[in-house]
CSV table of C-alpha atoms in Angstrom, one decimal:
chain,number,residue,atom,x,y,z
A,383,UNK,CA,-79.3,7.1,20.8
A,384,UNK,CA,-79.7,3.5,22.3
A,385,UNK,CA,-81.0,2.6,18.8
A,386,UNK,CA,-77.7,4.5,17.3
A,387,UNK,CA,-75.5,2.1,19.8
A,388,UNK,CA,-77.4,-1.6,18.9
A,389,UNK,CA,-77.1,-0.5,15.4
A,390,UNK,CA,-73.4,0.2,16.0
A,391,UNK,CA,-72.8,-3.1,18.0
A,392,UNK,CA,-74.8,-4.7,14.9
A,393,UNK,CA,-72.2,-3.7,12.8
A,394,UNK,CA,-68.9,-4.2,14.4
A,395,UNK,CA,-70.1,-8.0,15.4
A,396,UNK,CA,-70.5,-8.8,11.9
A,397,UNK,CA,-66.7,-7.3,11.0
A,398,UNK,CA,-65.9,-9.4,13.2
A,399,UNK,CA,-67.4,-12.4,12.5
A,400,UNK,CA,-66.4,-11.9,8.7
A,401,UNK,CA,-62.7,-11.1,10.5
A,402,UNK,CA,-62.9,-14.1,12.1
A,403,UNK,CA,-64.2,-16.5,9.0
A,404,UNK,CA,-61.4,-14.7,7.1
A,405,UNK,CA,-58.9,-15.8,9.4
A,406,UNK,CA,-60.4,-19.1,10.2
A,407,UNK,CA,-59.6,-19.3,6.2
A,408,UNK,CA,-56.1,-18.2,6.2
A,409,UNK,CA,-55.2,-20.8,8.8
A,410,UNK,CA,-56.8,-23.2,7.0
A,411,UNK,CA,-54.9,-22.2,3.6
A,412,UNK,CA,-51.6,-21.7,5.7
A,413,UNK,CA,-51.9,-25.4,7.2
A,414,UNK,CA,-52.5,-27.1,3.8
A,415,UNK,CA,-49.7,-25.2,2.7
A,416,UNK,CA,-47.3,-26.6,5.4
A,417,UNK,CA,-48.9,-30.1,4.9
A,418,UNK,CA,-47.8,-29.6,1.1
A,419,UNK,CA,-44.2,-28.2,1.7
A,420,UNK,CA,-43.4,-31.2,4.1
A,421,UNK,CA,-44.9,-33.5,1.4
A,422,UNK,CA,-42.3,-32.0,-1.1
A,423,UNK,CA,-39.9,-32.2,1.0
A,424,UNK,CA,-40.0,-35.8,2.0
A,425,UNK,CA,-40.0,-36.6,-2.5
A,426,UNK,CA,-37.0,-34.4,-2.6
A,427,UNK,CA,-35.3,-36.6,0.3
A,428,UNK,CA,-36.7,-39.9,-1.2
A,429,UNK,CA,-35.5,-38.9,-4.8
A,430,UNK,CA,-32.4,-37.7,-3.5
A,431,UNK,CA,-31.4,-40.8,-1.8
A,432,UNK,CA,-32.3,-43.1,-5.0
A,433,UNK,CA,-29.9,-41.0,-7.0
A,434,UNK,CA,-27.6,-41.5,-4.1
A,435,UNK,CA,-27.6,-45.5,-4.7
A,436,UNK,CA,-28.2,-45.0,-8.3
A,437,UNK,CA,-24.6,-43.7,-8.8
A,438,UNK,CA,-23.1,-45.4,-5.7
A,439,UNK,CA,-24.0,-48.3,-8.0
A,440,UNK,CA,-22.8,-46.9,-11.0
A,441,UNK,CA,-19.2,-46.0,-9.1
A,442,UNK,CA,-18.8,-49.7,-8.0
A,443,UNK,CA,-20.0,-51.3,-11.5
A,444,UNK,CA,-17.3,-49.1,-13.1
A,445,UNK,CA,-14.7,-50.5,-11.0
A,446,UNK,CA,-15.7,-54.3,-11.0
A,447,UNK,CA,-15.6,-53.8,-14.9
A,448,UNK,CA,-12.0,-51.8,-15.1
A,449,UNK,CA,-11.0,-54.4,-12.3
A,450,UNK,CA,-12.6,-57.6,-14.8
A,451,UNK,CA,-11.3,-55.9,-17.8
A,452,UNK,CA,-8.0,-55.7,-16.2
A,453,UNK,CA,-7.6,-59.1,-14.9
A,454,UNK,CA,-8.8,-60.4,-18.6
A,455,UNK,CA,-6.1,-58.6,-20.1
A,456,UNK,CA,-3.7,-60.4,-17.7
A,457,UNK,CA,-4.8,-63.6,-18.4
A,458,UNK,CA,-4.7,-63.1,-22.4
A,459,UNK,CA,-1.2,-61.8,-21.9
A,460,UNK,CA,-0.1,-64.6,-20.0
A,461,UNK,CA,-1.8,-67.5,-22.0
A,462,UNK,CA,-0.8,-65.8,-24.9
A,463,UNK,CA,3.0,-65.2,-23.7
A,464,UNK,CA,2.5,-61.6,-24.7
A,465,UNK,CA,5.9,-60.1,-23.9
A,466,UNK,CA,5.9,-56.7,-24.6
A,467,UNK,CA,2.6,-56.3,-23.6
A,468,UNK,CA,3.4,-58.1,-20.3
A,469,UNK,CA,6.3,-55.1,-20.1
A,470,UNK,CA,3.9,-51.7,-21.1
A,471,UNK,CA,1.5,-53.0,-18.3
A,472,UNK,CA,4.5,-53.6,-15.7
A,473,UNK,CA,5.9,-49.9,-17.3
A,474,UNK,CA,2.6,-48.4,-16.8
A,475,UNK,CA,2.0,-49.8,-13.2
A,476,UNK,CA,5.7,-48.1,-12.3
A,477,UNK,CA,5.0,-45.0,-14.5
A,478,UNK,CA,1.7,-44.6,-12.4
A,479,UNK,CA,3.4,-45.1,-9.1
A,480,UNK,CA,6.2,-42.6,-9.7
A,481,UNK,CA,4.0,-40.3,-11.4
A,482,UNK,CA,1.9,-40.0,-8.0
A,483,UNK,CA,4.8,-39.7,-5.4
A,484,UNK,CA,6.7,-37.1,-7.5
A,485,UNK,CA,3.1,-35.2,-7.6
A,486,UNK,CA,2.8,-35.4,-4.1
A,487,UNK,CA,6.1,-34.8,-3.3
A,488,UNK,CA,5.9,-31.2,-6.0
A,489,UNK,CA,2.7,-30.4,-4.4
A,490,UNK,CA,3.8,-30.6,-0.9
A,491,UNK,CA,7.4,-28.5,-2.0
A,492,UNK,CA,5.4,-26.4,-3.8
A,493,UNK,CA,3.2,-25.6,-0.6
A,494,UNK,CA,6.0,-25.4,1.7
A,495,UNK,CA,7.7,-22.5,-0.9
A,496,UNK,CA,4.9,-20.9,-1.6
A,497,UNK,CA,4.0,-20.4,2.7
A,498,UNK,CA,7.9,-18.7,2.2
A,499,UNK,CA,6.9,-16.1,-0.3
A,500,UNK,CA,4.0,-15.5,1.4
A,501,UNK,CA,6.2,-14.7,4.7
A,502,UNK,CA,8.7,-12.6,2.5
A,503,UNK,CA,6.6,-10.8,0.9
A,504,UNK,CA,4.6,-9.9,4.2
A,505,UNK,CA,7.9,-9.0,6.0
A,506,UNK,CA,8.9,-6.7,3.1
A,507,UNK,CA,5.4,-5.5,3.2
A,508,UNK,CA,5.5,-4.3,7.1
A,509,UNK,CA,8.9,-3.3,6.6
A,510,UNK,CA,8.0,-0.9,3.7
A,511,UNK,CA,4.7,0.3,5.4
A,512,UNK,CA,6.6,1.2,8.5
A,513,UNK,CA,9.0,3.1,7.1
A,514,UNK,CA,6.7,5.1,4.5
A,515,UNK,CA,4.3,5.7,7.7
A,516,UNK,CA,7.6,7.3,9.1
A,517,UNK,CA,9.2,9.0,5.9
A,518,UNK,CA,5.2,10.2,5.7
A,519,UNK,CA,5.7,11.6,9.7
A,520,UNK,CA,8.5,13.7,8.7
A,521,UNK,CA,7.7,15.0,5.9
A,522,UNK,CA,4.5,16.2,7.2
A,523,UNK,CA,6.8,17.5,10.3
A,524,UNK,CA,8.8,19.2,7.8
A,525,UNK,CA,6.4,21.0,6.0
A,526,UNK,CA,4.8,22.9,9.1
A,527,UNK,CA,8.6,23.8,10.1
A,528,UNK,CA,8.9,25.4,6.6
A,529,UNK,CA,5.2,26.6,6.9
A,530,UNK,CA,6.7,28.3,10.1
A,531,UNK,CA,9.5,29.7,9.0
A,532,UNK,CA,7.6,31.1,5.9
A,533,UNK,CA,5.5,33.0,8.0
A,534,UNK,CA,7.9,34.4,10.8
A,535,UNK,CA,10.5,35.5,7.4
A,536,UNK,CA,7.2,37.4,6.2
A,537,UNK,CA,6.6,38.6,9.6
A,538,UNK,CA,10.3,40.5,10.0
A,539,UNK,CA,10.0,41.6,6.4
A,540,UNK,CA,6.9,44.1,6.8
A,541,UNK,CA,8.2,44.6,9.9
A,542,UNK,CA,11.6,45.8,8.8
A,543,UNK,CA,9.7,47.6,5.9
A,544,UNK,CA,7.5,49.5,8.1
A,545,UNK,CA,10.3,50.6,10.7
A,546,UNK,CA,13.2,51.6,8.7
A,547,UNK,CA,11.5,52.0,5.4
A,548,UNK,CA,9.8,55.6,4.2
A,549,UNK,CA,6.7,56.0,2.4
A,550,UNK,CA,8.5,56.0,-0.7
A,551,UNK,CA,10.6,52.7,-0.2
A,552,UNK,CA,14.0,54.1,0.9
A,553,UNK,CA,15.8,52.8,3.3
A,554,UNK,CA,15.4,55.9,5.9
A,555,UNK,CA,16.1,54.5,9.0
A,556,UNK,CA,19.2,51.9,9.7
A,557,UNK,CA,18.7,49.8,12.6
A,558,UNK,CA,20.5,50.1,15.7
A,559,UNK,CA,22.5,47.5,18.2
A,560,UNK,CA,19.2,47.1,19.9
A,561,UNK,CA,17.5,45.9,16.5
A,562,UNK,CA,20.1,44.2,15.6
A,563,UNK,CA,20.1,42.2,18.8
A,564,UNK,CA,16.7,41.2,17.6
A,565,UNK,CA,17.1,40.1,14.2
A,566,UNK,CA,19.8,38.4,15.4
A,567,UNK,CA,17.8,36.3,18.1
A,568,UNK,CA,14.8,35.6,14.9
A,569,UNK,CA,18.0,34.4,12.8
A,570,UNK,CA,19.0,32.1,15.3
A,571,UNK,CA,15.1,30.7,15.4
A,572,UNK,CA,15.4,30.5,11.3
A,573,UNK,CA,19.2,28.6,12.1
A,574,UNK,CA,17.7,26.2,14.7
A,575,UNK,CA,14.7,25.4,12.4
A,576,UNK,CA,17.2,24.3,9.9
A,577,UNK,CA,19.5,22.6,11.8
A,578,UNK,CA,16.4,20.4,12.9
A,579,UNK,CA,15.2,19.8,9.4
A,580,UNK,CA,19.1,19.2,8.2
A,581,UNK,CA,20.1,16.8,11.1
A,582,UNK,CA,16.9,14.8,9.4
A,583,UNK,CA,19.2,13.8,6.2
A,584,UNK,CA,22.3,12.4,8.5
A,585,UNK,CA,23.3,11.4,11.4
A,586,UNK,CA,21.3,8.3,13.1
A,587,UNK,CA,18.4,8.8,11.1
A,588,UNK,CA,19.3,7.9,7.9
A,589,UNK,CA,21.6,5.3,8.8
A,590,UNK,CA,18.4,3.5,11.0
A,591,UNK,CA,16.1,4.1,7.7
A,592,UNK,CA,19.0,2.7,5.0
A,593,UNK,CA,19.3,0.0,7.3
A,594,UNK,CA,15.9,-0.6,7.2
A,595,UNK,CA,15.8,-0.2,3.3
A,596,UNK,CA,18.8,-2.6,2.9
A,597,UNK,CA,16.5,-5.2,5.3
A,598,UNK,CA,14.0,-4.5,2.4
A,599,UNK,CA,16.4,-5.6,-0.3
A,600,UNK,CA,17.6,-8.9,1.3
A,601,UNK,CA,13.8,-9.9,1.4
A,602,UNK,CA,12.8,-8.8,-2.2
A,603,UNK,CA,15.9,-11.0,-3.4
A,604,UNK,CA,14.9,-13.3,-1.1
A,605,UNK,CA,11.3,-12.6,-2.8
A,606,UNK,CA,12.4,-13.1,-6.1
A,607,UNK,CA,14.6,-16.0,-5.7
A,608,UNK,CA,11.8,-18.0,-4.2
A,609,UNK,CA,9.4,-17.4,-7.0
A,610,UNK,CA,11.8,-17.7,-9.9
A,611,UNK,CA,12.9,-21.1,-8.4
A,612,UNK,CA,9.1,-22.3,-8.0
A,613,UNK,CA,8.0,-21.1,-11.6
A,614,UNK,CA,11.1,-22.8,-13.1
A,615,UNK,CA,9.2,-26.1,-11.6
A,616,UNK,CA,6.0,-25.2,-13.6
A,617,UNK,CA,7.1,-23.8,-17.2
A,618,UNK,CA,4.6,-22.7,-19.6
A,619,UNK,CA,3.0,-25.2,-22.6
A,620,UNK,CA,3.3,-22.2,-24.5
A,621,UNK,CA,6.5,-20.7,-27.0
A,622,UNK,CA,6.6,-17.6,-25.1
A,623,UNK,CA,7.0,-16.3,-21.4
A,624,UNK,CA,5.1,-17.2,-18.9
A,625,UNK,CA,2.6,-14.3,-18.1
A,626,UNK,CA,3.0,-14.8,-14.2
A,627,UNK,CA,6.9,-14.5,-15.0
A,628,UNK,CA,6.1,-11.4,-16.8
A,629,UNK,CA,3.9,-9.9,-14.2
A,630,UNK,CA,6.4,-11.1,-11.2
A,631,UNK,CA,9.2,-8.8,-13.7
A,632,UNK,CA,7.0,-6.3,-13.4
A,633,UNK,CA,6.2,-5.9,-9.8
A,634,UNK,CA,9.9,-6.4,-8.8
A,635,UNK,CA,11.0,-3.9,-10.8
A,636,UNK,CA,8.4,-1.5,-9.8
A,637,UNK,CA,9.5,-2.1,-6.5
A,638,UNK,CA,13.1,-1.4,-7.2
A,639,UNK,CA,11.6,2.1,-8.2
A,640,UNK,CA,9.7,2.2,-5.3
A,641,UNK,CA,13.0,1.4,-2.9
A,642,UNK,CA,15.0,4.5,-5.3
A,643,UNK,CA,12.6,6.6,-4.4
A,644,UNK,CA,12.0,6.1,-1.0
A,645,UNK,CA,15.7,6.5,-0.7
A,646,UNK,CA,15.6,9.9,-2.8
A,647,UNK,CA,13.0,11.1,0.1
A,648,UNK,CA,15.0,10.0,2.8
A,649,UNK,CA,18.1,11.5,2.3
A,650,UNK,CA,16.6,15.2,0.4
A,651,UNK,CA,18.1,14.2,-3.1
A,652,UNK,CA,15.0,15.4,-4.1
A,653,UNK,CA,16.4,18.7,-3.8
A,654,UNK,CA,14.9,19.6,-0.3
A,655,UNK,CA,18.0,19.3,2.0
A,656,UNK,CA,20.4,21.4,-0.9
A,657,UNK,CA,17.7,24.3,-0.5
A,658,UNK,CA,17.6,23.9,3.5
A,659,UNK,CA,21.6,23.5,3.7
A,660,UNK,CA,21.9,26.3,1.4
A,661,UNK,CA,19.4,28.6,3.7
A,662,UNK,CA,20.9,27.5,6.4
A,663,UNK,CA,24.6,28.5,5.3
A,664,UNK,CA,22.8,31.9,4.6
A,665,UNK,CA,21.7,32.6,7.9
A,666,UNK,CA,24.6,31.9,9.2
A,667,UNK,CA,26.3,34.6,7.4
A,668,UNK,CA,24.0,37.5,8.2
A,669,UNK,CA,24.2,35.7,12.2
A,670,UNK,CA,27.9,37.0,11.9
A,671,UNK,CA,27.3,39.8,10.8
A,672,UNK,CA,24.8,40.5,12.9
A,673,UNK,CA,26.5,39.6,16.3
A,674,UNK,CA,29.8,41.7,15.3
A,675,UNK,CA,27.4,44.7,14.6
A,676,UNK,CA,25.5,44.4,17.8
A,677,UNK,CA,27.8,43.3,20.3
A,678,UNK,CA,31.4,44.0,19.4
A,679,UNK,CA,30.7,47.3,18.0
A,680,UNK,CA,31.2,46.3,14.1
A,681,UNK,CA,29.5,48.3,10.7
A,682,UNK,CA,26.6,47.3,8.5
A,683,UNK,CA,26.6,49.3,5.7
A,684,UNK,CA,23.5,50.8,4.1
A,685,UNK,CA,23.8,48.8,1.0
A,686,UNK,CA,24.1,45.0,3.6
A,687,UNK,CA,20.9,46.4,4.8
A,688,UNK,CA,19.4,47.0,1.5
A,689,UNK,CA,20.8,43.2,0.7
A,690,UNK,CA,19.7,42.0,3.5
A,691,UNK,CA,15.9,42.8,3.1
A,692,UNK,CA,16.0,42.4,-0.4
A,693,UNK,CA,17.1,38.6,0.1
A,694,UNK,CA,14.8,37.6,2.5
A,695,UNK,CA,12.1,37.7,-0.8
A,696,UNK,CA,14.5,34.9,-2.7
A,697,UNK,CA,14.2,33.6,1.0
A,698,UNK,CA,10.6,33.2,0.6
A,699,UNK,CA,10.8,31.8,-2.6
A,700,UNK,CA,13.3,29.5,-2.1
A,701,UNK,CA,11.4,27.7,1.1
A,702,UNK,CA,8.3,27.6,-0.9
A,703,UNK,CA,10.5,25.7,-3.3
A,704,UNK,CA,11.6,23.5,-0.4
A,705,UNK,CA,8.3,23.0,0.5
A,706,UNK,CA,7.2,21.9,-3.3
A,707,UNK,CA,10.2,19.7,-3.0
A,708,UNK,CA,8.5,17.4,0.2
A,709,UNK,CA,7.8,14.4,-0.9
A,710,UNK,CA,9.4,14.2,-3.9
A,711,UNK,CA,10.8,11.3,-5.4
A,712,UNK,CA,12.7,12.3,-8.2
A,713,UNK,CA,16.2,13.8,-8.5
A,714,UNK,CA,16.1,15.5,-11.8
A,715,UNK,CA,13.3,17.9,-12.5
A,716,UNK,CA,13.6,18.5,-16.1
A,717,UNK,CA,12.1,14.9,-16.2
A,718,UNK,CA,9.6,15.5,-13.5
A,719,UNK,CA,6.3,14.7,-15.3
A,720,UNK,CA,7.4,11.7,-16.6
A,721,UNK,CA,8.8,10.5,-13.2
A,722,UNK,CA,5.3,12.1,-11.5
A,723,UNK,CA,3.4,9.8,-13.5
A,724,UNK,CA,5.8,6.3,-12.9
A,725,UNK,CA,6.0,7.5,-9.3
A,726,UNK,CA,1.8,7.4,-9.2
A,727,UNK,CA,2.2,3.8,-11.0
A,728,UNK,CA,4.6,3.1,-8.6
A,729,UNK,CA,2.2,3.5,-5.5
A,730,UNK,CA,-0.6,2.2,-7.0
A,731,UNK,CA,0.9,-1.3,-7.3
């Protein structure tokens, strides 16, 4: 065993010295390496600096022969009592000079206008944002209301169906005061929901979001005057329109569209606040009806009952309608795909 153990010491001293020889190596190849890099890098710096010179030279040589060439031509002029040329040289010398403020003086308007648009376009930018952000709100607002109201209209339906309803779908049963009284009370819920939704398309709300749209009007005008008066400054070499004109066209009147259709969504052209108002003028009906019968001791004929289930299926279908109608931006629907799709171009830009 002690043999085993020198043998094994044997061995792992000479991995190690052959670990050590190797690494003795790589320091040696790692510092030759360095030495050659730094070497390299003192040639780049020394050829560097001689091109440096080299064209500093060049840059001065150049202007010590325009500035000898120049004064030569002076002197041929004047010794020769060349007029004209005297003049063209004079002409050029203003020419130059002009030439240089007016550039300056275009470049700095230029800057100064084009800081403006940048300003319009953001306000119109945060202004639009906000108020789709908003529009966005309550519309998503309105479409859990409707949600809602779907589901409490489908509620009172089976239940009316299964109280006063037989097995063969006659009316068997009409509902007394007490019913009544609760219809009446789920009406009143329906009429509420409504009247929230409704009050959405007048009153303060609209007149702070048209404000807000008209705000967004006086800064695309403001928009599109700045830019139309800074590309007049820079017309294009070519026979045709400028292609930054066109595309400036473009976006404004896309955003025209996009102001139309915000407004459509705002105030329910879009067919949503005709279907609510319309519900809404409904239910107030049957509430009448509904409050004479229960506490002033009116009639309800059989066939009003009949009606009045009956109805609340085009009740159903005409809130699922509404809902279809959230977010809509187009008036007319016989023209809806078309819209649909410049709507989606719309948004995208």
């Amino acid at each position: 065993e002690l043999e085993d153990v020198r043998e094994h010491d044997r061995r792992v001293t000479e991995e190690a010295e052959i670990a050590q020889r190797d690494l003795h190596q790589a320091l040696t190849e790692s510092q030759k390496n360095a030495s050659l890099l730094t070497e390299y890098h003192e040639l780049y710096d020394l050829q560097r600096k001689r091109l440096e010179k080299q064209i500093n030279l060049i840059a001065s040589e150049k202007e010590l022969w325009r500035g000898a060439a120049h004064t030569i031509a002076l002197k041929v002029i004047v010794e020769h009592k060349l007029a004209t040329s005297k003049r063209l040289s004079l002409a050029e010398q203003t020419w130059y000079t002009l030439a240089s403020h007016f550039s300056i003086y275009l470049m700095d308007k230029d800057t100064i206008e084009l800081t403006d648009v940048h300003k319009s376009a953001n306000a119109w930018r945060e202004i639009v944002e906000t108020f789709d952000r908003e529009q966005g709100q309550r519309e998503f607002e309105t479409t859990k209301n409707l949600a809602r109201l779907i589901k409490s209209i489908e509620t009172l339906r089976i239940a009316f169906r299964q109280d006063h309803f037989d097995l063969e779908g006659k009316l068997s049963q009409i509902p007394d005061p007490r019913k009544a009284i609760d219809y009446l009370n789920e009406i009143k819920r329906w009429e509420d929901s409504c009247t929230h939704e409704i009050e959405k398309f007048g009153g303060d709300t609209v007149l702070i979001n048209e404000e807000r749209m008209k705000k967004a009007d006086r800064q695309l005008k403001k928009w599109i005057d700045m830019t139309e008066r800074l590309l007049s400054r820079h017309p294009s070499t070519n026979s045709g329109d400028n292609t930054e004109q066109q595309a400036l066209r473009d976006l404004f009147e896309n955003i025209s569209i996009l102001h139309s259709q915000y407004r459509i969504r705002m105030t329910g052209e879009n067919g949503l606040a005709q279907t609510v108002i319309f519900f809404s003028n409904v239910l107030e009906s049957w509430s009448s009806k509904f409050n004479t019968y229960a506490y002033t001791g009116g009639k309800i004929s059989e066939g009003e009952w009949l009606a009045f289930y009956s109805q609340m299926d085009e009740w159903l279908e005409g809130i699922n309608k509404a809902v279809a109608f959230v977010g809509k931006s187009t008036k007319d629907s016989s023209d809806e795909l078309d819209e649909q799709k410049k709507g989606n171009a719309v948004k995208n830009m």
